[in-house]
């Protein structure tokens, strides 16, 4: 039986009966309204992935959806209602994000709750805690090898602590974002243990191959994520007497999403987390969910369909829950994770704006914004109701995702430019201000990525080491400039823990055998609360950076033009060192962002103001709005940004 109209009507009838049985009349009616709105999207998506098996799968998962609604705590139902009333909350200009490891920030979940004042000073409304569900023992990829999706890492606390933290955050108007790894589990997860013990049902939860025939065939077109430290995409598992698919590390087993039981299990996990008060799920490694021979096994139509099905079903049970796609893929493939397909299909409300991050660092290295202008101008816009998560640094490396066509359009050799960036940020290029490191240098392709904290990459570490006040000043300006871009592009800007205090690289990971092989730990330092105590002293590096970021946040939240519901146009100017972008938020005004990536003052032809539709603007970032405008030109300080708005 396929999902024809009769089958859909039967499913709706089933939900109505379950709801009548388990929910009050008002909740049942509200659920049915959500089912009516979402059922076609879900049914289409599941039919694409599972064909004839979709109807049975749906009949089963609807029981879980109704049970989740029945179990949803009262304060979360209130939140659902608020979000339904304010569906654009994640687009709002007053959203500011902060990302950290709970243990590195505060020790435990209970202690995170005691550090919320620090976040409030920065205007934070959105807290992403790095993976905290119970992982396998180290090494566990910073928690991305999950052994139990329903338990918290005992070193951090338990599920009660998690619930208390989400409640404490909600009371301050902060939303909690948690990682959900849909692509793989730890080799130590109960499903994998049962598979290893010989249970064929659980063996079928993973992608298992008796011999090398298929693995070899797949490998012909598969890239390697960690070529240095985890080469190949398959691992021999003696207990299975077979090869198991392991895209990332050998102890991260890819799930078999062609098995509808895996879908039902992971939906249950989503509903479980939503009912603990998690408001945003960061869907880790989303592009990898579906494998197809002869491809790179990323961004397959089925991967999108799976996300759409998870989206629709969890929205029925927990309307307040949002999805954020972690898809570090080429720009043309990225907006599909926000639902842009043949027609709009609800998928994720947020996605990482990797391109903005890469282009910002590229512009800072070259002191030229032409490539950034070229690449960002042609990026398709996020569909209505969706937006980006913008960021300057994260826990991951920087992969130099410069598209060949963009590089060529501005006269750069794509391969050489990517290699230049990796070398520049590793401090291997003469004249480099950066003190990062190469990550996963691939001897075969010549590719390399970059590790290093924002302060070390932007020149602050170099300035301090050399005791050179000019270099230090430039480093601080670069770090703030990168954030002035991220804070005024559409989306929720995410601060990476420690960047607000200019924390430098932390080489101590080399002493930890569980981390020494992975230099991404270079930029995952422990929070330095002594440095935080200097945050109000403008005579210190910490004070300048913290004060600068607090200022950006405070200005941002007062600028309705930065609501992400509008349009963004990246503009060409006559000045190669300046990135210019126009935000138009209908009924809320417009903002022209200008960022000078050069170490010296630059100016742009003031016709850009007319183009932006701003007659007599002020700089929202400057005291009294003043900026330098004379001789037909707008002048920008070295490594400085203007946020121009109408008076
Ligand atoms: C993610 O990253 C996480 O951010 C990493 O910290 C994890 O190691 C990894 O998943 C495995 O769980 O390739 O280089 O398009 O780029 O999922 C990092 C998405 C990665 C991938 C991304 C992955």
XYZ file of C-alpha atoms and ligand atoms in Angstrom, residues 141 144 181 184 225-226 248 252 282 284-285 287-288 298 326-329 395-397 449 520 524, ligand 1:
47
model
C 35.208 13.121 19.409
C 29.994 13.167 19.056
C 23.830 13.057 16.022
C 25.989 7.646 13.811
C 36.621 13.504 6.552
C 39.687 12.804 8.691
C 34.156 9.653 10.895
C 31.432 6.115 15.217
C 21.683 21.016 15.997
C 25.095 17.022 13.306
C 26.468 15.754 10.013
C 24.390 15.707 4.783
C 25.652 12.181 5.460
C 26.251 13.540 0.905
C 25.004 21.359 10.484
C 25.727 21.046 6.794
C 29.145 22.253 5.800
C 28.538 21.889 2.077
C 34.744 23.976 17.888
C 35.592 22.632 14.439
C 38.380 23.391 12.029
C 42.148 22.866 6.933
C 40.872 21.021 17.013
C 38.718 24.419 22.769
C 30.581 17.390 12.805
O 31.449 17.887 11.820
C 31.045 17.952 14.130
O 30.954 19.351 14.113
C 32.437 17.479 14.413
O 32.961 18.050 15.584
C 32.398 15.973 14.500
O 33.727 15.511 14.578
C 31.734 15.311 13.300
O 30.523 15.978 12.895
C 31.355 13.887 13.591
O 30.284 13.807 14.498
O 33.152 16.878 8.930
O 35.124 18.246 10.052
O 28.896 18.720 6.526
O 31.357 18.856 7.926
O 29.317 16.987 10.098
C 33.901 18.176 10.721
C 28.993 18.413 7.873
C 32.869 17.395 9.958
C 30.399 17.952 8.286
C 30.391 17.791 9.740
C 31.506 17.279 10.523
